[in-house]
XYZ file of C-alpha atoms in Angstrom:
764
model
C 51.198 -13.394 -19.941
C 54.912 -14.104 -20.875
C 57.974 -14.704 -18.716
C 60.729 -11.873 -17.629
C 63.970 -11.607 -18.642
C 66.175 -11.486 -15.207
C 65.802 -15.209 -13.956
C 64.640 -15.148 -10.147
C 68.190 -16.442 -9.349
C 70.397 -13.335 -10.814
C 66.687 -11.243 -8.657
C 67.846 -13.225 -5.443
C 71.568 -12.407 -5.883
C 71.289 -8.234 -7.526
C 69.332 -6.718 -4.281
C 71.153 -7.593 -1.434
C 74.575 -7.458 -3.444
C 72.804 -4.169 -4.151
C 72.629 -2.772 -0.094
C 76.185 -4.418 0.480
C 77.599 -1.832 -1.992
C 75.153 1.302 -0.546
C 76.978 0.355 2.973
C 79.934 -0.371 1.893
C 79.928 2.919 -0.150
C 78.769 4.826 2.896
C 81.498 3.656 4.808
C 84.348 4.729 2.913
C 82.813 8.314 2.836
C 82.626 7.955 6.788
C 86.124 7.474 6.180
C 86.886 10.144 4.104
C 85.202 12.291 6.637
C 87.490 11.200 9.415
C 90.695 11.844 8.269
C 90.191 14.969 9.149
C 91.607 14.866 12.679
C 89.647 17.221 15.323
C 93.048 16.553 17.514
C 96.091 19.962 17.425
C 98.651 19.384 15.070
C 99.826 19.462 11.327
C 97.667 15.716 10.895
C 94.375 18.256 10.317
C 95.993 19.077 6.598
C 96.137 15.729 5.215
C 94.560 17.137 2.185
C 96.408 16.833 -0.485
C 94.421 18.164 -3.175
C 94.298 20.799 -6.577
C 94.209 24.019 -3.931
C 96.883 23.105 -1.658
C 97.443 27.073 -2.308
C 94.534 27.985 -0.878
C 94.843 25.394 1.615
C 96.876 27.660 4.196
C 95.131 31.282 3.717
C 93.567 31.436 6.595
C 95.562 29.755 9.283
C 98.531 31.722 8.782
C 96.592 34.807 9.838
C 95.588 32.728 12.929
C 98.941 30.765 13.516
C 98.767 32.781 17.045
C 95.258 30.745 18.408
C 95.311 27.924 15.724
C 95.764 25.523 19.421
C 92.938 26.615 20.751
C 90.952 27.005 18.590
C 91.481 22.865 17.567
C 90.552 21.773 20.605
C 87.598 24.636 21.521
C 85.598 22.724 18.571
C 86.896 19.830 19.737
C 85.137 20.718 23.133
C 81.802 22.026 21.434
C 81.905 19.302 19.077
C 81.893 16.551 22.002
C 79.179 18.483 23.930
C 76.682 18.968 20.817
C 76.751 15.395 20.686
C 76.742 14.091 24.176
C 73.243 16.085 24.787
C 71.760 14.454 21.416
C 72.592 11.475 22.231
C 70.939 12.026 26.188
C 68.097 12.505 24.017
C 67.791 10.334 22.112
C 68.274 7.535 24.685
C 65.998 8.994 26.547
C 63.299 9.431 23.896
C 63.396 5.909 22.583
C 63.217 4.294 26.596
C 59.313 5.563 25.991
C 59.539 4.978 22.460
C 60.205 1.096 23.238
C 57.171 0.862 25.995
C 55.348 1.857 23.294
C 56.432 -0.330 20.798
C 56.199 -3.154 23.095
C 52.258 -2.449 23.936
C 51.779 -1.553 20.158
C 52.643 -4.990 19.202
C 50.621 -6.715 21.939
C 47.669 -4.573 20.215
C 48.548 -5.897 16.549
C 48.790 -9.698 17.549
C 45.587 -9.603 20.149
C 43.239 -7.989 17.523
C 44.745 -8.864 14.006
C 44.229 -13.304 15.841
C 40.771 -12.408 17.835
C 40.112 -12.451 14.051
C 39.528 -16.232 13.575
C 38.919 -16.445 17.359
C 43.122 -17.885 17.175
C 41.850 -20.216 15.577
C 45.981 -22.311 14.045
C 43.467 -24.012 11.059
C 43.440 -22.857 7.555
C 41.068 -20.474 6.357
C 40.210 -19.925 2.845
C 42.157 -16.936 1.101
C 40.496 -13.321 1.019
C 40.958 -12.498 -2.594
C 40.954 -16.480 -3.992
C 38.143 -18.163 -2.170
C 39.167 -21.205 -3.717
C 42.357 -21.862 -1.645
C 43.485 -22.285 1.225
C 45.296 -19.991 3.334
C 47.721 -19.925 6.669
C 45.287 -19.212 9.541
C 45.091 -15.315 10.467
C 46.925 -16.538 14.413
C 50.277 -16.591 11.900
C 49.280 -13.102 10.279
C 48.965 -11.972 13.477
C 52.646 -13.379 14.869
C 54.369 -12.564 11.911
C 52.586 -8.736 11.126
C 54.002 -8.466 14.809
C 57.801 -9.634 14.134
C 57.417 -7.426 10.748
C 55.846 -4.587 12.650
C 59.252 -4.841 15.881
C 61.550 -5.028 12.698
C 60.401 -1.864 10.929
C 60.601 0.128 14.322
C 63.859 -0.772 15.505
C 65.119 -0.226 12.174
C 63.634 3.337 11.991
C 65.331 3.626 15.167
C 68.359 2.962 13.808
C 68.304 4.216 10.769
C 67.827 7.960 13.361
C 70.639 7.191 15.311
C 73.203 6.342 13.189
C 72.634 9.757 10.896
C 72.686 11.829 14.291
C 75.729 10.060 15.217
C 77.420 10.884 11.915
C 76.006 14.603 11.916
C 77.801 14.905 15.331
C 81.127 13.383 14.088
C 81.449 15.293 11.155
C 80.293 19.673 12.969
C 83.057 20.155 13.980
C 85.381 18.739 11.094
C 82.983 20.417 8.133
C 84.110 23.899 10.942
C 87.564 23.545 10.615
C 87.249 22.473 6.646
C 86.205 26.235 5.808
C 89.038 27.257 7.474
C 90.623 25.692 3.901
C 88.042 27.158 1.219
C 84.552 26.671 0.932
C 84.330 23.865 -1.284
C 86.599 22.145 1.213
C 83.595 22.231 4.268
C 81.029 21.864 1.190
C 82.831 17.820 0.520
C 82.841 17.084 4.318
C 79.377 18.525 5.274
C 78.578 16.286 1.701
C 79.877 13.000 2.422
C 78.757 13.077 5.556
C 75.083 13.893 4.711
C 76.199 11.006 1.689
C 76.606 8.099 4.480
C 73.313 8.898 6.626
C 71.671 8.367 3.469
C 72.914 5.374 1.821
C 72.946 3.287 5.094
C 69.588 4.131 5.610
C 68.620 3.276 1.671
C 70.477 -0.128 1.864
C 69.924 -1.294 5.239
C 65.452 -0.135 4.282
C 66.041 -2.688 1.521
C 68.538 -5.938 3.264
C 66.288 -5.772 6.049
C 62.775 -5.919 4.087
C 64.192 -8.292 1.574
C 65.880 -10.462 4.240
C 62.207 -10.395 6.045
C 60.264 -11.441 3.201
C 62.840 -14.399 2.702
C 62.570 -15.254 5.844
C 58.611 -15.194 5.907
C 58.576 -17.628 3.055
C 59.988 -20.265 4.799
C 56.521 -20.778 6.692
C 54.158 -19.166 3.797
C 55.768 -20.993 0.965
C 52.952 -20.499 -2.228
C 50.572 -18.382 0.368
C 51.595 -15.377 -1.077
C 48.721 -13.327 -0.396
C 49.057 -14.003 3.693
C 53.007 -13.363 2.735
C 52.592 -9.850 2.412
C 49.965 -8.772 3.942
C 52.299 -9.863 6.725
C 54.548 -7.547 6.037
C 52.848 -4.409 5.650
C 53.694 -4.329 9.593
C 57.304 -3.513 8.512
C 56.010 -0.155 7.086
C 53.874 0.727 10.020
C 56.627 -0.040 13.188
C 59.033 2.483 10.193
C 56.068 5.442 10.453
C 54.898 4.760 14.509
C 59.296 5.964 15.296
C 58.832 8.088 12.953
C 56.122 9.595 14.192
C 57.328 10.124 17.513
C 61.347 11.067 16.122
C 59.768 14.437 14.243
C 56.898 15.073 16.698
C 59.573 14.796 20.399
C 62.759 15.876 18.017
C 60.996 18.620 15.798
C 59.438 20.086 19.768
C 63.506 19.917 20.490
C 64.532 21.584 18.378
C 62.447 24.180 17.934
C 61.813 24.733 21.587
C 65.133 25.938 22.180
C 65.653 27.740 18.862
C 62.781 30.243 19.255
C 64.333 30.624 23.452
C 67.654 32.012 21.787
C 66.534 33.747 18.079
C 64.010 35.927 21.209
C 66.153 36.613 23.780
C 69.609 36.379 22.454
C 69.056 38.558 19.296
C 66.044 40.742 19.690
C 66.243 41.539 23.267
C 69.824 41.489 23.868
C 71.095 42.306 20.245
C 73.630 39.673 20.481
C 74.821 37.595 17.253
C 72.814 34.315 16.779
C 75.032 31.158 17.846
C 76.886 33.479 20.054
C 78.671 31.546 23.088
C 77.457 33.888 25.810
C 74.055 32.656 25.280
C 73.222 30.163 27.217
C 70.955 28.418 25.074
C 73.320 27.639 22.040
C 74.236 24.301 22.666
C 70.285 23.108 23.184
C 69.873 24.967 19.931
C 72.981 22.927 18.096
C 72.076 19.655 19.257
C 68.192 19.813 18.694
C 69.516 20.298 14.522
C 70.817 16.782 15.168
C 67.700 15.653 16.655
C 65.473 17.381 14.785
C 66.227 17.212 11.584
C 68.417 14.539 10.805
C 67.317 11.471 13.260
C 63.635 13.121 12.677
C 64.198 13.425 8.525
C 66.212 9.550 8.578
C 63.064 8.264 10.557
C 60.355 9.420 8.594
C 61.599 9.061 4.937
C 62.865 5.415 6.268
C 59.080 5.115 6.627
C 57.747 6.356 3.347
C 60.103 4.168 1.824
C 58.872 0.719 3.517
C 55.446 1.827 3.537
C 55.629 2.452 -0.670
C 57.379 -0.813 -0.410
C 54.824 -2.535 1.727
C 51.644 -1.169 -0.544
C 53.603 -2.173 -4.017
C 53.937 -5.753 -2.869
C 50.711 -6.487 -1.236
C 48.827 -5.206 -4.584
C 51.192 -6.997 -6.378
C 50.859 -10.450 -4.376
C 46.889 -10.730 -5.799
C 47.606 -9.748 -9.000
C 49.641 -12.047 -11.536
C 53.036 -11.671 -9.894
C 51.024 -13.539 -6.787
C 49.530 -16.026 -8.033
C 52.027 -16.629 -10.740
C 54.435 -16.955 -8.138
C 56.587 -15.119 -10.568
C 59.724 -13.955 -7.953
C 60.805 -11.188 -10.153
C 58.227 -9.227 -11.527
C 56.831 -9.106 -7.300
C 60.317 -8.552 -6.219
C 59.690 -5.285 -9.022
C 59.775 -2.564 -6.476
C 62.881 -3.789 -4.587
C 64.839 -3.547 -8.345
C 63.507 -0.086 -8.478
C 64.950 0.630 -5.174
C 68.137 -1.540 -5.865
C 69.073 0.585 -8.755
C 68.038 3.753 -7.023
C 71.624 2.993 -4.452
C 73.524 2.297 -7.429
C 72.529 5.447 -9.588
C 72.484 7.483 -6.231
C 76.215 6.669 -5.494
C 77.302 7.623 -9.795
C 75.606 10.980 -8.823
C 77.193 11.248 -5.127
C 80.961 11.531 -6.588
C 79.468 14.271 -9.294
C 79.619 16.649 -6.529
C 82.489 15.247 -4.627
C 85.278 14.134 -6.628
C 83.982 15.028 -10.493
C 83.708 18.478 -9.976
C 85.412 20.790 -7.389
C 83.320 23.976 -5.880
C 85.672 26.660 -5.824
C 83.410 29.754 -4.621
C 80.053 30.071 -2.278
C 78.233 30.898 -5.658
C 78.611 27.284 -6.939
C 76.718 25.849 -3.680
C 73.411 25.872 -4.903
C 73.652 25.069 -7.925
C 75.567 21.650 -6.998
C 73.237 20.976 -4.097
C 70.695 21.182 -7.233
C 72.529 19.350 -10.066
C 72.987 16.620 -7.756
C 69.073 15.925 -8.044
C 68.647 16.425 -11.680
C 71.168 13.728 -12.294
C 70.206 11.574 -10.124
C 66.265 11.794 -11.463
C 67.649 11.741 -15.748
C 69.800 8.638 -14.370
C 67.316 7.118 -12.349
C 64.769 7.221 -16.156
C 67.409 4.746 -17.475
C 67.907 2.432 -14.533
C 64.039 2.048 -14.478
C 64.013 1.552 -17.709
C 66.133 -1.224 -17.808
C 64.583 -3.119 -14.758
C 61.428 -2.369 -15.991
C 62.432 -4.783 -19.491
C 64.320 -7.479 -17.814
C 62.168 -7.965 -14.593
C 58.788 -7.568 -15.561
C 57.050 -9.614 -18.318
C 56.093 -7.716 -21.558
C 51.838 -7.856 -20.642
C 51.122 -9.007 -16.850
C 47.421 -8.318 -14.565
C 47.061 -6.117 -11.532
C 44.578 -6.210 -9.008
C 42.008 -3.371 -9.058
C 39.038 -3.296 -7.316
C 38.005 -7.291 -7.624
C 38.705 -7.199 -11.080
C 42.187 -8.205 -13.149
C 43.176 -5.317 -15.115
C 46.039 -5.897 -18.027
C 48.742 -4.035 -18.065
C 52.497 -3.527 -20.289
C 55.432 -2.981 -18.789
C 56.177 0.256 -20.212
C 52.494 1.402 -18.714
C 54.395 0.234 -15.029
C 57.554 2.195 -16.361
C 55.525 6.076 -17.306
C 54.352 5.233 -13.871
C 57.759 4.865 -11.959
C 58.642 8.323 -14.102
C 55.847 9.869 -13.732
C 55.863 9.231 -10.139
C 60.329 10.399 -9.930
C 59.791 13.610 -12.217
C 56.978 14.810 -10.125
C 59.079 14.741 -7.034
C 61.733 17.174 -9.097
C 59.042 19.139 -9.848
C 58.061 19.437 -6.757
C 61.607 19.946 -5.700
C 61.947 22.904 -7.875
C 59.216 24.371 -7.435
C 59.747 24.099 -3.330
C 62.625 25.495 -4.226
C 61.519 28.047 -5.685
C 59.372 29.647 -3.523
C 61.993 29.477 -0.528
C 65.530 29.744 -1.912
C 66.467 33.968 -1.245
C 67.635 33.578 -5.052
C 64.044 34.332 -5.831
C 61.621 36.770 -5.884
C 59.213 35.076 -3.701
C 61.124 35.599 -0.592
C 63.043 38.576 -1.437
C 58.888 40.399 -1.450
C 58.477 38.628 1.764
C 62.674 40.210 3.079
C 61.376 43.857 1.498
C 57.831 43.953 3.189
C 59.850 43.759 6.801
C 60.233 47.740 6.348
C 57.476 48.715 7.562
C 57.080 45.930 10.852
C 56.624 42.367 11.658
C 52.857 42.893 10.681
C 53.074 43.109 7.117
C 56.330 40.057 7.197
C 53.896 37.867 8.614
C 50.653 38.428 6.528
C 53.217 38.279 3.327
C 55.096 35.205 4.643
C 51.512 33.163 4.866
C 50.241 34.450 1.958
C 53.247 33.286 0.370
C 53.163 29.978 1.756
C 48.937 29.341 0.749
C 50.421 30.249 -3.427
C 53.232 27.744 -2.350
C 50.612 24.565 -2.564
C 49.042 25.620 -5.811
C 51.590 23.423 -8.585
C 52.672 20.540 -6.088
C 49.095 19.999 -5.620
C 48.853 19.496 -9.541
C 52.204 17.577 -9.825
C 50.242 15.125 -7.456
C 47.482 15.003 -8.954
C 48.054 13.996 -12.533
C 50.577 11.475 -11.052
C 48.084 10.394 -10.158
C 45.742 10.228 -12.659
C 48.784 8.658 -14.934
C 49.361 6.604 -12.367
C 45.807 4.579 -11.442
C 44.627 5.178 -15.271
C 47.654 2.485 -16.092
C 47.862 -0.015 -13.471
C 45.550 1.108 -10.749
C 46.840 1.061 -7.170
C 50.055 -0.926 -8.415
C 51.160 2.490 -10.599
C 50.457 5.005 -7.584
C 52.466 2.835 -5.050
C 54.984 2.165 -7.663
C 54.998 6.281 -8.727
C 55.301 6.691 -4.710
C 59.190 3.959 -4.556
C 59.382 5.943 -7.791
C 59.406 10.040 -6.301
C 61.364 7.936 -3.431
C 64.332 6.203 -5.726
C 66.665 8.457 -5.626
C 66.204 8.781 -1.705
C 70.090 8.295 -0.497
C 70.764 11.267 -3.210
C 67.664 13.103 -1.489
C 69.363 12.098 1.909
C 72.658 13.315 1.522
C 71.294 16.620 0.732
C 69.158 17.090 3.524
C 71.616 15.754 5.628
C 73.926 18.204 4.583
C 72.320 21.448 6.241
C 71.960 20.664 9.928
C 75.240 19.428 9.917
C 77.010 23.151 7.910
C 74.117 24.727 10.406
C 76.487 23.297 13.276
C 79.688 23.979 11.576
C 78.310 28.011 12.152
C 77.746 27.493 15.451
C 80.541 26.143 16.919
C 82.996 28.363 14.096
C 81.126 31.151 15.739
C 80.917 29.699 19.365
C 85.079 28.845 18.887
C 85.286 32.293 18.568
C 86.833 32.089 14.453
C 87.054 34.605 12.252
C 84.427 36.435 10.484
C 85.784 34.993 7.571
C 85.091 31.626 8.069
C 81.521 32.282 9.438
C 80.914 33.648 6.000
C 81.919 30.554 4.512
C 79.790 28.320 6.815
C 76.498 30.733 6.724
C 76.862 30.341 2.791
C 76.258 27.015 2.887
C 73.498 26.946 6.262
C 72.172 29.106 2.955
C 72.125 26.293 0.652
C 71.386 23.864 3.018
C 67.933 26.048 3.959
C 66.700 25.604 0.613
C 68.113 21.911 0.293
C 66.011 21.230 3.408
C 62.905 22.603 1.852
C 63.318 20.524 -1.176
C 63.424 17.074 0.635
C 60.505 18.514 3.737
C 58.753 18.547 -0.516
C 60.093 15.265 -1.551
C 58.576 14.113 1.706
C 55.193 15.549 1.978
C 54.425 14.559 -2.084
C 55.477 11.232 -1.639
C 53.771 11.167 1.581
C 49.916 12.304 -0.669
C 50.959 8.938 -2.714
C 52.283 6.476 -0.303
C 48.776 7.235 1.517
C 46.852 6.614 -1.523
C 48.112 3.697 -2.517
C 47.646 2.455 1.261
C 44.149 3.524 1.366
C 43.249 1.793 -1.812
C 45.235 -1.780 -0.740
C 43.122 -1.058 3.100
C 39.311 -0.508 1.141
C 40.339 -3.940 -0.676
C 41.477 -5.840 1.886
C 38.398 -4.419 4.848
C 36.047 -5.596 1.008
C 34.454 -2.563 0.703
C 32.813 -1.809 -2.870
C 32.856 1.668 -3.047
C 32.957 4.537 -0.917
C 30.050 6.638 -1.767
C 30.546 10.529 -0.586
C 27.173 10.632 -0.040
C 26.284 7.844 2.735
C 26.737 10.010 5.742
C 28.482 7.129 7.351
C 31.793 8.340 5.075
C 30.973 11.684 4.719
C 31.197 12.886 8.411
C 34.645 10.029 8.425
C 35.264 13.022 5.470
C 34.813 15.994 8.082
C 36.816 13.993 10.554
C 39.375 13.747 8.567
C 39.979 17.095 7.271
C 39.239 18.321 10.659
C 42.950 15.818 12.401
C 46.070 18.372 10.960
C 44.596 21.270 12.429
C 44.045 19.211 15.202
C 47.608 17.422 15.231
C 49.353 21.105 14.445
C 47.067 22.921 16.708
C 49.500 20.364 19.406
C 52.216 20.786 17.897
C 52.246 24.765 17.824
C 51.089 24.599 21.223
C 54.141 22.126 22.542
C 57.125 24.547 21.256
C 54.915 27.571 22.737
C 54.801 26.484 26.313
C 58.441 24.911 25.843
C 59.633 28.056 24.043
C 57.937 30.201 27.213
C 60.459 28.677 29.826
C 63.392 28.989 27.742
C 63.110 31.908 27.190
C 62.308 32.960 30.809
C 65.417 30.589 31.956
C 67.796 32.688 29.016
C 66.467 36.068 30.301
C 67.322 34.322 34.052
C 70.544 33.446 33.550
C 71.445 36.936 32.113
C 69.956 38.608 34.500
C 70.869 37.282 37.883
C 74.954 35.564 36.366
C 76.568 38.473 36.963
C 79.869 38.591 33.861
C 77.822 36.512 31.156
C 76.945 39.353 28.507
C 80.765 40.480 29.426
C 81.860 36.948 28.055
C 83.639 36.638 31.210
C 81.588 33.094 32.618
C 80.112 30.013 30.618
C 76.553 30.548 30.577
C 74.567 27.220 32.509
C 74.082 25.254 28.956
C 73.269 21.971 31.064
C 70.043 22.631 32.341
C 68.371 25.077 28.327
C 69.441 21.124 27.741
C 67.272 19.557 30.015
C 64.215 22.437 29.587
C 64.137 20.642 25.737
C 64.302 18.082 26.516
C 61.611 17.633 29.529
C 59.391 19.270 27.496
C 59.517 17.543 24.100
C 59.670 13.713 25.875
C 56.292 15.540 27.332
C 54.349 17.195 25.025
C 55.125 14.486 21.943
C 52.833 11.311 23.258
C 49.606 13.787 23.545
C 50.035 14.374 19.432
C 51.419 10.953 18.227
C 48.467 8.768 20.473
C 45.692 11.497 18.442
C 47.559 9.582 14.854
C 47.351 6.334 16.701
C 44.059 6.101 18.346
C 42.398 7.536 15.804
C 41.990 4.200 13.229
C 41.801 2.105 16.437
C 39.124 4.198 17.688
C 36.996 4.643 14.481
C 37.317 1.251 12.476
C 35.961 -0.167 15.748
C 33.315 1.563 16.822
C 32.276 3.364 13.735
C 33.467 0.437 11.251
C 35.635 0.584 7.407
C 33.364 2.741 5.626
C 33.781 5.879 8.383
C 36.839 4.656 8.496
C 37.470 4.915 5.009
C 35.981 8.649 5.368
C 38.400 9.410 8.086
C 41.757 8.411 5.508
C 40.483 10.147 2.344
C 39.889 13.864 4.872
C 42.869 13.313 6.598
C 44.979 13.254 3.553
C 43.088 15.538 1.356
C 43.715 18.556 4.619
C 47.421 17.060 5.836
C 48.740 17.198 2.911
C 47.855 21.402 1.803
C 48.509 22.113 5.248
C 51.695 20.091 5.395
C 53.294 22.238 2.332
C 51.931 25.732 3.062
C 53.210 25.505 6.685
C 57.058 23.944 5.406
C 57.015 26.434 3.031
C 55.670 29.469 4.818
C 57.961 28.997 7.607
C 61.104 28.245 5.266
C 60.649 31.574 2.828
C 60.714 33.775 6.496
C 63.552 31.906 7.288
C 65.498 32.632 3.787
C 64.005 36.311 4.148
C 66.394 37.202 7.477
C 69.258 35.191 5.883
C 68.530 37.708 3.186
C 68.901 41.103 5.469
C 71.485 38.965 6.844
C 73.451 38.720 4.796
C 73.732 42.034 2.408
C 75.094 40.583 -0.861
C 72.114 43.282 -3.138
C 72.000 46.762 -2.812
C 68.401 45.689 -2.021
C 69.228 43.543 1.441
C 71.644 46.015 1.966
C 68.850 48.615 1.808
C 66.896 46.333 4.391
C 70.339 45.428 6.833
C 72.538 45.796 8.619
C 71.416 43.103 11.992
C 69.878 44.867 14.769
C 67.674 47.206 12.303
C 64.477 47.284 12.837
C 63.532 45.254 9.284
C 65.890 43.003 10.710
C 63.775 42.630 13.917
C 61.078 41.887 11.862
C 62.750 39.701 9.858
C 63.401 37.379 12.942
C 60.240 37.702 14.420
C 58.772 36.194 11.164
C 61.541 33.634 11.349
C 60.725 32.292 14.749
C 56.672 32.207 14.601
C 58.008 29.877 11.167
C 60.351 27.775 13.361
C 57.354 25.192 14.619
C 55.498 25.246 11.141
C 57.991 24.206 9.054
C 60.701 21.992 11.214
C 57.282 20.015 13.686
C 54.104 20.356 12.424
C 54.442 20.936 8.592
C 57.006 17.369 8.453
C 54.808 15.795 11.168
C 51.896 16.128 8.974
C 52.895 13.860 5.947
C 53.619 11.074 8.535
C 49.963 11.613 9.629
C 48.178 11.105 6.346
C 50.345 7.840 6.121
C 50.607 7.035 9.253
C 46.700 6.211 10.059
C 46.408 4.625 6.348
C 49.481 1.794 6.820
C 47.467 1.448 9.605
C 44.265 0.839 9.517
C 45.637 -1.295 6.367
C 47.362 -4.006 9.453
C 44.274 -3.870 11.366
C 41.885 -4.315 8.510
C 41.198 -7.910 8.870
C 39.429 -7.099 12.424
C 37.611 -4.248 11.328
C 36.560 -6.039 8.833
C 34.758 -8.986 10.905
C 34.418 -6.766 14.684
C 34.709 -2.929 13.384
C 31.717 -1.126 13.616
C 29.882 -2.047 17.082
C 27.676 0.880 17.283
C 26.059 0.547 14.505
C 25.458 -2.833 15.045
C 23.799 -2.404 18.165
């Protein structure tokens, strides 16, 4: 089979070093952001960059109230930060209880496989060898579940902290020019991206090495226990995504419907009682939720690849370097993203508004091209020239160049999905402009056009996913698919930086409006925000595409582990599973949409009440009661996140225990197939409606000006479309990719139990 060029010692050094470099780089970015001071005085302008002449453009006009503006920005930032922190703490208390209960469940279910015996057992895939007892797998799976959960929570929390730290600083930099503001927002996004990618890799690598002390040569048991890490990451992400999504959209819908449509006041107007809750929501939903979500995808694709590799020649020959191939790809990803980030922050400077979106798109292209070269190098030095991969009971001979192609297919499919998403959601292209044009005849036609756009936007991403599955499976079976998913996520640091940049810019615009800054600053922050909206849609496209590949790889690992010879759709057990599985995304979406609707209803009533009963509020003479609106969002999201979460977490347990592994395999396949379609169409429909509204508001083209200005009938129709799209693009759509991954990884973790004790109803 041949040996690898890279020695085991070099592997042991490279992975943690790359992770530490990522962490150091994120700290440097954070230090650079912190140089913008939020205290009045000359210290604010310590940026001796090339275009000093533009530094005092808006300052000179506003020197009268400059001191007040900075104080106001600091106050608003403080309110947003406090709101977000208190919400996350409340959420984590509930999630912590769930985490402990589920950890106990994992231990009891997996421990009971061999009746809590401490004797060694025969290995699952190689019956001639003895492996560690099932009780050990139960204990170590529980530990890795808790580690994954804690890392996921930490990723979300740190992301939120960084975003709330950077929002007001972006607003202040916008006074010097759009380029300065862009750099602050992007650097802050990079802090989150690199921290998350590096932490995820480092914790996983340390866990593997610690577990190795006990497991020794039993790599099959070791990597089976590691799958708990992916389960922990994704289960926390589910609650973060659903809870955060309900919070942010309840506030957003409430603020928009009363503020913009009924009272005709601008977005983020300080007179609107829901405005602070709306800005808090951007941080807890789009930042904390997205961070946990992508961390979950990353952990699961690594776990899926490692599980398959442990029962292939890598694991049997105890070849540590090639076993760590998935981690080496991720390590190179951190270095590649580091170089890519410098292109946006240091090598080129943005001088005008229309350079923002191309700069973000270049990030994706540069990172993909550089990553292709990095994968080629890693595949050459870290893999033997030929090896065998486990393929449903048989061993398939694979060459290193084939595995290189598997990772590249995933990487480039991600880029294609990203750009197709951008085409359908950016207001620079005809699909969104057509949606905006349909607002002439009212909200109904806007809704029809938007839905059609969403359904149509599914076509190319599904073909991209289908082709990458076919190629990677043909070359390297399920391991190939897991590596394609990892390829898509290998540039996660850049993807997250671009993604976090959006909500930070959105908050910056809100702060500028609330602090009463000049309309020119608001124009700059709006331009940053519009680009951020599109890039957020690209990020969601990546998350959904990678989720499809990840859950298929996990599904393959589950089928192997549960000892299913073939999943036959024609058997009634499997077919009923398929039907039920395909229904689950709709059930889940219904729950999350209804939750947003009922929370928004309370919010609308409260905002109306304040406008009607507080004298002087519309005139801006008194402050609204922001705290009540924040409380409504918090209470609603905590209460409403539990039923959808329970649906996803309990379905595999109930189906596997009562109906057995064949029906469960049908449920997983059904939910994967329908979940991906619903998720892509929901995210893109919502994104298109949002940008159609922004297209009319910006009035940048002749066509847009015929539809505007703000407050016109077409604009009101666009606001209604945007409001309907809010829960689709920020709650239901993004949460669905967690549904399909989470059910697959949970089934894999519990597979030993289901294979031994499952299918109780059919045993009666």
